[in-house]
mmCIF file of C-alpha atoms and ligand atoms in Angstrom:
data_model
loop_
_atom_site.group_PDB
_atom_site.id
_atom_site.type_symbol
_atom_site.label_atom_id
_atom_site.label_comp_id
_atom_site.label_asym_id
_atom_site.label_seq_id
_atom_site.Cartn_x
_atom_site.Cartn_y
_atom_site.Cartn_z
ATOM 1 C CA MET X 20 102.433 93.571 151.427
ATOM 2 C CA THR X 21 98.985 94.455 152.765
ATOM 3 C CA THR X 22 97.012 97.592 152.138
ATOM 4 C CA THR X 23 95.059 99.294 154.904
ATOM 5 C CA GLU X 24 92.634 102.178 154.800
ATOM 6 C CA ASN X 25 95.272 104.403 156.328
ATOM 7 C CA ASP X 26 97.729 103.883 153.513
ATOM 8 C CA ILE X 27 98.187 106.867 151.313
ATOM 9 C CA ASN X 28 97.398 106.060 147.732
ATOM 10 C CA ALA X 29 99.746 108.249 145.691
ATOM 11 C CA ALA X 30 97.324 108.261 142.779
ATOM 12 C CA ASP X 31 94.702 110.056 144.912
ATOM 13 C CA VAL X 32 96.983 112.851 146.032
ATOM 14 C CA PRO X 33 96.794 115.866 143.778
ATOM 15 C CA ALA X 34 100.258 116.720 142.593
ATOM 16 C CA PRO X 35 99.875 119.525 140.086
ATOM 17 C CA GLU X 36 103.611 120.127 140.069
ATOM 18 C CA ASN X 37 104.284 116.708 138.525
ATOM 19 C CA ARG X 38 103.087 117.733 135.100
ATOM 20 C CA PRO X 39 104.706 116.170 132.066
ATOM 21 C CA ARG X 40 106.190 118.407 129.401
ATOM 22 C CA GLY X 41 103.440 119.951 127.289
ATOM 23 C CA VAL X 42 104.525 117.958 124.276
ATOM 24 C CA VAL X 43 103.683 114.669 126.009
ATOM 25 C CA ALA X 44 99.950 115.448 126.077
ATOM 26 C CA ARG X 45 100.015 116.404 122.405
ATOM 27 C CA LEU X 46 101.737 113.243 121.167
ATOM 28 C CA PRO X 47 99.815 110.460 119.452
ATOM 29 C CA ARG X 48 99.813 107.175 121.399
ATOM 30 C CA TYR X 49 101.699 104.243 119.918
ATOM 31 C CA THR X 50 99.143 101.526 119.263
ATOM 32 C CA ALA X 51 100.614 98.062 119.351
ATOM 33 C CA GLY X 52 99.129 95.507 116.969
ATOM 34 C CA LYS X 53 96.058 93.844 118.457
ATOM 35 C CA PRO X 54 96.168 90.198 119.450
ATOM 36 C CA PRO X 55 93.679 88.115 117.466
ATOM 37 C CA VAL X 56 90.313 87.279 119.016
ATOM 38 C CA VAL X 57 89.649 83.684 119.915
ATOM 39 C CA ILE X 58 86.950 82.036 117.810
ATOM 40 C CA GLU X 59 85.793 78.520 118.518
ATOM 41 C CA GLY X 60 87.156 76.056 115.980
ATOM 42 C CA LEU X 61 89.272 78.622 114.158
ATOM 43 C CA GLN X 62 93.024 78.991 114.580
ATOM 44 C CA SER X 63 93.790 82.674 115.338
ATOM 45 C CA TYR X 64 96.472 84.624 113.494
ATOM 46 C CA LYS X 65 98.156 87.917 114.346
ATOM 47 C CA LEU X 66 98.693 89.880 111.153
ATOM 48 C CA SER X 67 98.831 93.252 112.891
ATOM 49 C CA SER X 68 102.473 93.877 113.845
ATOM 50 C CA ASN X 69 104.576 92.897 110.807
ATOM 51 C CA GLU X 70 106.178 90.161 112.832
ATOM 52 C CA ASN X 71 107.915 87.178 111.299
ATOM 53 C CA PRO X 72 105.582 84.188 111.785
ATOM 54 C CA TYR X 73 108.456 81.717 112.060
ATOM 55 C CA PRO X 74 110.039 80.716 115.359
ATOM 56 C CA PRO X 75 113.752 81.556 115.766
ATOM 57 C CA LEU X 76 116.277 79.413 113.874
ATOM 58 C CA PRO X 77 117.340 76.368 115.928
ATOM 59 C CA ALA X 78 120.925 77.691 115.842
ATOM 60 C CA VAL X 79 119.763 80.987 117.368
ATOM 61 C CA LEU X 80 117.861 79.237 120.155
ATOM 62 C CA GLU X 81 120.877 77.088 120.852
ATOM 63 C CA ALA X 82 123.211 80.079 120.974
ATOM 64 C CA ILE X 83 121.071 82.054 123.449
ATOM 65 C CA SER X 84 120.406 79.058 125.666
ATOM 66 C CA GLY X 85 124.190 78.861 126.079
ATOM 67 C CA ARG X 86 124.347 82.381 127.525
ATOM 68 C CA GLN X 87 124.239 81.948 131.291
ATOM 69 C CA ASP X 88 125.949 85.203 132.264
ATOM 70 C CA ILE X 89 122.875 87.388 132.564
ATOM 71 C CA ASN X 90 123.830 88.406 136.092
ATOM 72 C CA ARG X 91 126.426 90.597 134.301
ATOM 73 C CA TYR X 92 125.826 93.743 132.293
ATOM 74 C CA PRO X 93 126.293 93.193 128.569
ATOM 75 C CA ASP X 94 129.138 94.680 126.542
ATOM 76 C CA PRO X 95 127.933 98.290 126.131
ATOM 77 C CA LEU X 96 129.570 98.505 122.704
ATOM 78 C CA SER X 97 128.129 95.203 121.385
ATOM 79 C CA THR X 98 131.603 94.505 120.047
ATOM 80 C CA ALA X 99 130.920 90.954 118.848
ATOM 81 C CA LEU X 100 127.858 92.064 116.897
ATOM 82 C CA ARG X 101 129.552 95.100 115.406
ATOM 83 C CA MET X 102 132.477 92.931 114.246
ATOM 84 C CA GLU X 103 130.092 90.404 112.702
ATOM 85 C CA LEU X 104 128.167 93.186 110.938
ATOM 86 C CA ALA X 105 131.420 94.714 109.710
ATOM 87 C CA SER X 106 132.337 91.561 107.812
ATOM 88 C CA PHE X 107 128.742 90.882 106.763
ATOM 89 C CA LEU X 108 128.271 94.352 105.268
ATOM 90 C CA GLY X 109 131.889 95.079 104.311
ATOM 91 C CA ILE X 110 132.117 98.234 106.422
ATOM 92 C CA PRO X 111 134.238 99.376 109.412
ATOM 93 C CA ALA X 112 132.879 98.091 112.752
ATOM 94 C CA ASP X 113 133.352 101.643 114.055
ATOM 95 C CA ASP X 114 130.574 102.881 111.777
ATOM 96 C CA VAL X 115 127.973 100.695 113.507
ATOM 97 C CA VAL X 116 126.032 101.791 116.594
ATOM 98 C CA THR X 117 123.644 99.284 118.148
ATOM 99 C CA GLY X 118 120.499 99.972 120.150
ATOM 100 C CA GLY X 119 117.335 98.525 121.633
ATOM 101 C CA GLY X 120 115.642 97.903 118.293
ATOM 102 C CA SER X 121 116.060 100.326 115.411
ATOM 103 C CA LEU X 122 113.532 102.465 117.249
ATOM 104 C CA GLY X 123 115.986 102.760 120.125
ATOM 105 C CA VAL X 124 118.644 103.747 117.597
ATOM 106 C CA LEU X 125 116.338 106.338 116.037
ATOM 107 C CA ASN X 126 115.697 107.874 119.446
ATOM 108 C CA GLN X 127 119.450 108.068 120.032
ATOM 109 C CA LEU X 128 119.848 109.797 116.714
ATOM 110 C CA LEU X 129 117.086 112.325 117.307
ATOM 111 C CA ALA X 130 118.297 113.020 120.840
ATOM 112 C CA THR X 131 121.689 113.807 119.324
ATOM 113 C CA PHE X 132 120.780 115.853 116.266
ATOM 114 C CA ALA X 133 117.317 117.354 116.751
ATOM 115 C CA GLY X 134 115.678 119.327 119.523
ATOM 116 C CA ARG X 135 115.769 123.042 120.173
ATOM 117 C CA ASP X 136 118.438 125.581 119.481
ATOM 118 C CA GLU X 137 120.033 127.694 122.224
ATOM 119 C CA SER X 138 117.197 130.240 122.076
ATOM 120 C CA GLY X 139 114.520 127.539 122.369
ATOM 121 C CA ILE X 140 113.417 127.507 118.746
ATOM 122 C CA PRO X 141 112.502 123.962 117.662
ATOM 123 C CA ASP X 142 114.461 122.204 114.943
ATOM 124 C CA GLU X 143 112.487 120.530 112.174
ATOM 125 C CA VAL X 144 112.432 116.859 111.241
ATOM 126 C CA ILE X 145 110.843 116.041 107.885
ATOM 127 C CA TYR X 146 109.275 112.682 107.148
ATOM 128 C CA PRO X 147 106.602 111.241 104.862
ATOM 129 C CA TRP X 148 103.109 110.710 106.182
ATOM 130 C CA ARG X 149 101.520 108.288 106.578
ATOM 131 C CA SER X 150 104.568 106.354 107.653
ATOM 132 C CA PHE X 151 105.834 104.543 110.737
ATOM 133 C CA GLU X 152 103.638 105.649 113.621
ATOM 134 C CA ALA X 153 106.579 105.882 116.009
ATOM 135 C CA TYR X 154 108.072 108.822 114.049
ATOM 136 C CA PRO X 155 105.804 111.591 115.413
ATOM 137 C CA ILE X 156 106.301 110.319 118.961
ATOM 138 C CA SER X 157 110.085 110.094 118.711
ATOM 139 C CA VAL X 158 110.362 113.494 117.032
ATOM 140 C CA GLY X 159 107.990 115.122 119.530
ATOM 141 C CA LEU X 160 109.910 113.765 122.502
ATOM 142 C CA SER X 161 113.185 115.069 121.074
ATOM 143 C CA GLY X 162 111.774 118.591 121.320
ATOM 144 C CA ALA X 163 111.901 119.113 117.557
ATOM 145 C CA GLU X 164 108.910 119.804 115.343
ATOM 146 C CA SER X 165 107.490 117.262 112.905
ATOM 147 C CA VAL X 166 107.114 118.337 109.303
ATOM 148 C CA GLN X 167 104.903 115.672 107.743
ATOM 149 C CA VAL X 168 104.855 115.540 103.960
ATOM 150 C CA PRO X 169 101.834 113.629 102.575
ATOM 151 C CA LEU X 170 102.533 110.524 100.505
ATOM 152 C CA LEU X 171 101.615 110.492 96.833
ATOM 153 C CA GLU X 172 98.448 108.690 95.771
ATOM 154 C CA ASP X 173 100.369 105.445 95.115
ATOM 155 C CA GLY X 174 101.751 105.270 98.664
ATOM 156 C CA THR X 175 105.253 106.482 97.733
ATOM 157 C CA HIS X 176 107.238 109.369 99.216
ATOM 158 C CA ASP X 177 106.662 112.774 97.617
ATOM 159 C CA LEU X 178 110.394 113.469 97.400
ATOM 160 C CA ASP X 179 109.950 116.756 95.525
ATOM 161 C CA ALA X 180 107.721 118.095 98.289
ATOM 162 C CA MET X 181 110.087 116.735 100.939
ATOM 163 C CA ALA X 182 113.070 118.500 99.335
ATOM 164 C CA ALA X 183 111.006 121.684 99.050
ATOM 165 C CA ALA X 184 110.095 121.463 102.754
ATOM 166 C CA VAL X 185 113.740 121.879 103.844
ATOM 167 C CA THR X 186 114.379 125.123 105.725
ATOM 168 C CA ASP X 187 117.366 126.395 107.666
ATOM 169 C CA ARG X 188 115.793 124.753 110.740
ATOM 170 C CA THR X 189 115.755 121.267 109.186
ATOM 171 C CA ARG X 190 118.163 118.943 110.961
ATOM 172 C CA VAL X 191 116.994 115.448 110.010
ATOM 173 C CA ILE X 192 114.937 113.863 107.217
ATOM 174 C CA LEU X 193 113.514 110.356 107.599
ATOM 175 C CA LEU X 194 113.057 108.133 104.560
ATOM 176 C CA CYS X 195 111.186 104.880 105.171
ATOM 177 C CA THR X 196 111.876 102.241 102.525
ATOM 178 C CA PRO X 197 109.843 100.111 102.131
ATOM 179 C CA ASN X 198 107.354 102.521 103.664
ATOM 180 C CA ASN X 199 105.379 101.195 106.617
ATOM 181 C CA PRO X 200 102.385 100.884 106.249
ATOM 182 C CA THR X 201 101.935 101.439 102.489
ATOM 183 C CA GLY X 202 104.718 99.161 101.171
ATOM 184 C CA PRO X 203 106.595 100.756 98.253
ATOM 185 C CA ALA X 204 110.404 100.937 98.268
ATOM 186 C CA LEU X 205 112.314 103.984 97.081
ATOM 187 C CA THR X 206 114.569 103.421 94.077
ATOM 188 C CA ALA X 207 118.316 104.071 94.150
ATOM 189 C CA ALA X 208 117.889 106.747 91.484
ATOM 190 C CA GLN X 209 115.204 108.555 93.504
ATOM 191 C CA VAL X 210 117.279 108.589 96.678
ATOM 192 C CA GLU X 211 120.428 109.739 94.879
ATOM 193 C CA ASP X 212 118.566 112.551 93.221
ATOM 194 C CA PHE X 213 117.071 113.506 96.583
ATOM 195 C CA LEU X 214 120.440 113.438 98.367
ATOM 196 C CA GLY X 215 121.798 115.715 95.648
ATOM 197 C CA ARG X 216 119.148 118.299 96.533
ATOM 198 C CA VAL X 217 119.433 118.182 100.326
ATOM 199 C CA PRO X 218 122.045 120.343 102.080
ATOM 200 C CA ALA X 219 124.984 118.286 103.365
ATOM 201 C CA ASP X 220 124.428 119.499 106.939
ATOM 202 C CA VAL X 221 121.010 117.813 107.060
ATOM 203 C CA ILE X 222 121.077 114.176 108.159
ATOM 204 C CA VAL X 223 119.132 111.817 105.924
ATOM 205 C CA VAL X 224 118.028 108.654 107.727
ATOM 206 C CA ILE X 225 117.209 105.654 105.545
ATOM 207 C CA ASP X 226 115.011 103.376 107.664
ATOM 208 C CA GLU X 227 115.347 99.914 106.136
ATOM 209 C CA ALA X 228 113.464 97.831 108.705
ATOM 210 C CA TYR X 229 112.072 95.663 105.875
ATOM 211 C CA GLU X 230 115.210 95.504 103.748
ATOM 212 C CA ASP X 231 115.277 91.664 103.834
ATOM 213 C CA PHE X 232 111.965 91.468 101.974
ATOM 214 C CA VAL X 233 112.809 93.840 99.112
ATOM 215 C CA ARG X 234 112.960 92.162 95.688
ATOM 216 C CA ASP X 235 112.654 95.178 93.369
ATOM 217 C CA PRO X 236 116.040 95.328 91.565
ATOM 218 C CA GLU X 237 115.737 99.125 91.277
ATOM 219 C CA ALA X 238 115.255 99.566 95.022
ATOM 220 C CA VAL X 239 117.750 101.599 97.002
ATOM 221 C CA ASN X 240 120.296 99.890 99.227
ATOM 222 C CA GLY X 241 120.992 102.175 102.158
ATOM 223 C CA ILE X 242 124.529 100.882 102.624
ATOM 224 C CA ASP X 243 125.420 101.960 99.054
ATOM 225 C CA MET X 244 124.140 105.447 99.854
ATOM 226 C CA TYR X 245 126.073 105.589 103.139
ATOM 227 C CA ARG X 246 129.252 104.708 101.243
ATOM 228 C CA ARG X 247 128.845 107.744 99.014
ATOM 229 C CA TYR X 248 127.111 110.379 101.152
ATOM 230 C CA PRO X 249 128.557 111.525 104.492
ATOM 231 C CA ASN X 250 125.173 112.737 105.776
ATOM 232 C CA VAL X 251 123.357 109.377 105.400
ATOM 233 C CA VAL X 252 122.465 107.235 108.413
ATOM 234 C CA VAL X 253 121.082 103.756 107.694
ATOM 235 C CA LEU X 254 118.774 102.115 110.240
ATOM 236 C CA ARG X 255 118.362 98.349 110.243
ATOM 237 C CA THR X 256 116.856 95.864 112.653
ATOM 238 C CA PHE X 257 116.777 92.182 113.530
ATOM 239 C CA SER X 258 113.073 92.465 114.404
ATOM 240 C CA LYS X 259 111.479 91.743 111.043
ATOM 241 C CA GLY X 260 113.430 89.563 108.603
ATOM 242 C CA ALA X 261 115.516 87.878 111.288
ATOM 243 C CA GLY X 262 112.436 87.401 113.479
ATOM 244 C CA LEU X 263 113.949 88.706 116.729
ATOM 245 C CA ALA X 264 111.327 91.378 117.522
ATOM 246 C CA GLY X 265 111.089 90.294 121.148
ATOM 247 C CA LEU X 266 114.806 90.642 121.809
ATOM 248 C CA ARG X 267 115.128 94.315 120.772
ATOM 249 C CA VAL X 268 118.216 94.767 118.673
ATOM 250 C CA GLY X 269 118.872 97.116 115.786
ATOM 251 C CA TYR X 270 121.712 99.301 114.523
ATOM 252 C CA SER X 271 122.695 102.354 112.571
ATOM 253 C CA VAL X 272 125.472 102.715 110.004
ATOM 254 C CA SER X 273 127.058 106.132 109.466
ATOM 255 C CA HIS X 274 130.461 107.781 109.103
ATOM 256 C CA PRO X 275 132.649 108.671 112.123
ATOM 257 C CA PRO X 276 131.720 112.397 112.347
ATOM 258 C CA ILE X 277 128.112 111.332 112.972
ATOM 259 C CA THR X 278 128.752 108.009 114.703
ATOM 260 C CA ALA X 279 130.979 109.555 117.373
ATOM 261 C CA HIS X 280 128.097 111.742 118.586
ATOM 262 C CA LEU X 281 125.579 108.895 118.464
ATOM 263 C CA ARG X 282 127.608 106.913 120.962
ATOM 264 C CA VAL X 283 127.293 109.757 123.472
ATOM 265 C CA ALA X 284 123.486 109.556 123.400
ATOM 266 C CA ALA X 285 123.277 105.764 123.280
ATOM 267 C CA VAL X 286 121.348 104.205 126.160
ATOM 268 C CA PRO X 287 123.974 102.188 128.035
ATOM 269 C CA PHE X 288 123.478 98.409 127.886
ATOM 270 C CA ALA X 289 120.381 98.705 125.671
ATOM 271 C CA VAL X 290 121.359 95.514 123.815
ATOM 272 C CA SER X 291 121.396 92.533 126.166
ATOM 273 C CA GLN X 292 123.869 89.712 125.748
ATOM 274 C CA LEU X 293 120.967 87.476 124.704
ATOM 275 C CA ALA X 294 119.961 89.900 121.969
ATOM 276 C CA GLU X 295 123.540 90.344 120.810
ATOM 277 C CA THR X 296 124.178 86.599 120.749
ATOM 278 C CA ALA X 297 120.963 85.956 118.814
ATOM 279 C CA ALA X 298 121.830 88.665 116.287
ATOM 280 C CA VAL X 299 125.345 87.270 115.765
ATOM 281 C CA ALA X 300 123.954 83.736 115.308
ATOM 282 C CA SER X 301 121.403 85.082 112.802
ATOM 283 C CA LEU X 302 124.179 86.615 110.713
ATOM 284 C CA GLN X 303 126.208 83.406 110.914
ATOM 285 C CA HIS X 304 123.210 81.412 109.676
ATOM 286 C CA HIS X 305 122.062 83.974 107.186
ATOM 287 C CA GLY X 306 121.522 81.383 104.466
ATOM 288 C CA GLU X 307 118.838 79.626 106.497
ATOM 289 C CA LEU X 308 117.179 82.938 107.268
ATOM 290 C CA VAL X 309 117.147 83.877 103.593
ATOM 291 C CA GLU X 310 115.285 80.637 102.809
ATOM 292 C CA ARG X 311 112.572 81.523 105.321
ATOM 293 C CA ILE X 312 112.377 85.087 104.111
ATOM 294 C CA GLN X 313 112.079 83.823 100.547
ATOM 295 C CA GLY X 314 109.108 81.720 101.673
ATOM 296 C CA LEU X 315 107.434 84.868 102.996
ATOM 297 C CA VAL X 316 108.257 86.761 99.801
ATOM 298 C CA LYS X 317 106.575 83.974 97.803
ATOM 299 C CA GLU X 318 103.547 84.218 100.048
ATOM 300 C CA ARG X 319 103.537 87.983 99.528
ATOM 301 C CA SER X 320 103.433 87.423 95.759
ATOM 302 C CA ARG X 321 100.560 84.989 96.186
ATOM 303 C CA VAL X 322 98.606 87.511 98.261
ATOM 304 C CA VAL X 323 99.358 90.419 95.912
ATOM 305 C CA ASP X 324 98.376 88.342 92.854
ATOM 306 C CA GLY X 325 95.210 87.178 94.618
ATOM 307 C CA LEU X 326 94.209 90.761 95.366
ATOM 308 C CA LYS X 327 94.980 91.858 91.815
ATOM 309 C CA ASP X 328 92.823 88.990 90.502
ATOM 310 C CA LEU X 329 89.961 90.469 92.521
ATOM 311 C CA GLY X 330 90.579 93.773 90.781
ATOM 312 C CA TRP X 331 91.911 95.392 93.955
ATOM 313 C CA ARG X 332 94.401 98.186 93.651
ATOM 314 C CA ILE X 333 97.242 98.063 96.157
ATOM 315 C CA PRO X 334 100.573 99.894 96.300
ATOM 316 C CA GLN X 335 103.812 98.076 95.446
ATOM 317 C CA ALA X 336 104.364 95.677 98.381
ATOM 318 C CA GLN X 337 108.081 95.354 99.176
ATOM 319 C CA GLY X 338 107.788 94.648 102.905
ATOM 320 C CA ASN X 339 106.149 91.713 104.706
ATOM 321 C CA PHE X 340 102.718 93.374 104.521
ATOM 322 C CA VAL X 341 100.100 94.722 102.121
ATOM 323 C CA TRP X 342 98.174 97.975 102.331
ATOM 324 C CA LEU X 343 94.482 98.251 101.579
ATOM 325 C CA ALA X 344 93.446 101.876 101.124
ATOM 326 C CA LEU X 345 89.876 101.261 102.286
ATOM 327 C CA GLY X 346 89.126 104.795 103.475
ATOM 328 C CA ASP X 347 85.883 104.971 105.460
ATOM 329 C CA ASP X 348 85.415 101.210 105.167
ATOM 330 C CA THR X 349 88.573 100.592 107.204
ATOM 331 C CA PRO X 350 86.871 99.826 110.556
ATOM 332 C CA GLU X 351 84.286 97.599 108.865
ATOM 333 C CA PHE X 352 86.914 95.510 107.104
ATOM 334 C CA ALA X 353 88.996 95.183 110.280
ATOM 335 C CA ALA X 354 85.898 93.955 112.135
ATOM 336 C CA LEU X 355 85.175 91.376 109.420
ATOM 337 C CA ALA X 356 88.770 90.159 109.673
ATOM 338 C CA GLU X 357 88.355 89.853 113.419
ATOM 339 C CA GLN X 358 85.335 87.605 112.865
ATOM 340 C CA GLN X 359 87.695 85.349 110.899
ATOM 341 C CA ALA X 360 90.148 85.333 113.852
ATOM 342 C CA LEU X 361 92.586 87.498 111.896
ATOM 343 C CA ALA X 362 94.047 90.506 113.711
ATOM 344 C CA VAL X 363 94.931 93.210 111.177
ATOM 345 C CA ARG X 364 96.076 96.773 111.699
ATOM 346 C CA ALA X 365 93.494 99.461 110.970
ATOM 347 C CA PHE X 366 94.617 103.078 110.622
ATOM 348 C CA GLY X 367 91.649 105.356 111.295
ATOM 349 C CA ASN X 368 89.691 105.951 108.123
ATOM 350 C CA GLU X 369 92.729 105.546 105.904
ATOM 351 C CA GLY X 370 93.353 101.878 105.426
ATOM 352 C CA VAL X 371 94.276 98.471 106.733
ATOM 353 C CA ARG X 372 97.764 96.977 106.876
ATOM 354 C CA VAL X 373 97.894 93.206 106.770
ATOM 355 C CA THR X 374 101.089 91.324 107.589
ATOM 356 C CA ILE X 375 102.075 88.345 105.450
ATOM 357 C CA GLY X 376 101.802 85.465 107.884
ATOM 358 C CA GLU X 377 101.430 81.708 107.871
ATOM 359 C CA GLU X 378 100.131 80.167 104.644
ATOM 360 C CA GLU X 379 96.753 79.364 106.181
ATOM 361 C CA ALA X 380 96.409 82.900 107.522
ATOM 362 C CA ASN X 381 97.114 84.399 104.104
ATOM 363 C CA THR X 382 94.648 82.029 102.455
ATOM 364 C CA ARG X 383 91.944 82.985 104.947
ATOM 365 C CA PHE X 384 92.680 86.659 104.364
ATOM 366 C CA LEU X 385 92.324 86.226 100.593
ATOM 367 C CA ALA X 386 89.068 84.320 101.087
ATOM 368 C CA LEU X 387 87.738 87.205 103.168
ATOM 369 C CA CYS X 388 88.738 89.719 100.488
ATOM 370 C CA ALA X 389 86.939 87.627 97.852
ATOM 371 C CA THR X 390 83.686 88.111 99.780
ATOM 372 C CA TYR X 391 84.211 91.846 100.308
ATOM 373 C CA THR X 392 82.683 93.949 97.578
ATOM 374 C CA LYS X 393 84.109 97.333 98.606
ATOM 375 C CA GLY X 394 87.833 96.671 98.131
ATOM 376 C CA PRO X 395 90.102 99.380 96.708
ATOM 377 C CA ARG X 396 89.308 98.838 93.024
ATOM 378 C CA VAL X 397 91.284 99.773 89.985
ATOM 379 C CA SER X 398 89.306 102.694 88.624
HETATM 380 C C1 PLP E 1 109.224 97.718 112.855
HETATM 381 C C2 PLP E 1 109.868 98.980 112.377
HETATM 382 C C3 PLP E 1 111.001 99.524 112.986
HETATM 383 C C4 PLP E 1 111.656 99.081 114.192
HETATM 384 O O1 PLP E 1 111.538 98.061 114.833
HETATM 385 P P1 PLP E 1 112.458 97.670 116.049
HETATM 386 O O2 PLP E 1 111.775 96.479 116.554
HETATM 387 O O3 PLP E 1 112.494 98.829 116.996
HETATM 388 O O4 PLP E 1 113.810 97.411 115.479
HETATM 389 C C5 PLP E 1 111.582 100.650 112.457
HETATM 390 N N1 PLP E 1 111.082 101.236 111.387
HETATM 391 C C6 PLP E 1 110.012 100.768 110.784
HETATM 392 C C7 PLP E 1 109.523 101.468 109.573
HETATM 393 C C8 PLP E 1 109.348 99.640 111.251
HETATM 394 O O5 PLP E 1 108.237 99.215 110.649
#
């Protein structure tokens, strides 16, 4: 196609009537993790998006290369995956709803349960802050209002304040365990106590994107909570532990009175047959995945111990990342990392989140920290 001077360029035509909803202008922008800069003679590493550094399992690659039917729409109910999850988790397949990543599932959930009431008054969705940066965007787009409850000093949820923030407009509460970006996991006892204090008509979402990396024996298991509390919705994903971030597949687990409504709001065909096949193969080869995940957990311990040896204070790290509460030094540290060809994730003047990556990447990160005199010290 050629462009001539006479063509009308739609971008130049004022169209004041095409305004987005007011909320769109007020929403924060989702910032994807930066790619690493290229530095001569230095292998670059991306430690900014909590991705799994390993390539897919050979069995997963083999399974998806066998799927030739992509001229067809996928099964909208992801039946094969839901059946596989049912036996993997020991739950009814009917309690599983799949989506385009757990973020897609979260959007389905918010579209279903939060927004505005018949007279236009916004519902409230409570979540900890700082937490996953997609939460304010998803809540804002649903039409509901965000109620952000600041984390405690140690990077954990302030569950007392979150329970106290419940009003008769609260529809949904998001718990993020382990919390992205700070790292601590909630314990089973904490979550049970919290669920006991929250009205049963409020949905409590337990976002377990990093569940595969949790090694704290006290940590909550969302599926246990779902078994005992009808208002719990568990969110899980194949993006992190299973290393399928690029294929977009996640799921929720909840009881039929909630699940039935979620299916109504589900984006049709959000999970492609490639994504579904890869997820099924990952579950069928779970043992191999666990070995890889264990390698990352060992690397996490090495990084955490290395930072502690430097006298740095970091929150409990139960995901595939560590949090450095660097405050005003955040941009400076991120720039120094960039000079080492390490892309890390800086959050304003709060801190830096660094993903556990390849061994060499982690070693280079620790070496950088050893030269940095303004780390978050134990006081
Ligand atoms: C990465 C992440 C997700 C979702 O990832 P998807 O790729 O959409 O499955 C959800 N919650 C948290 C806290 C995350 O960090």
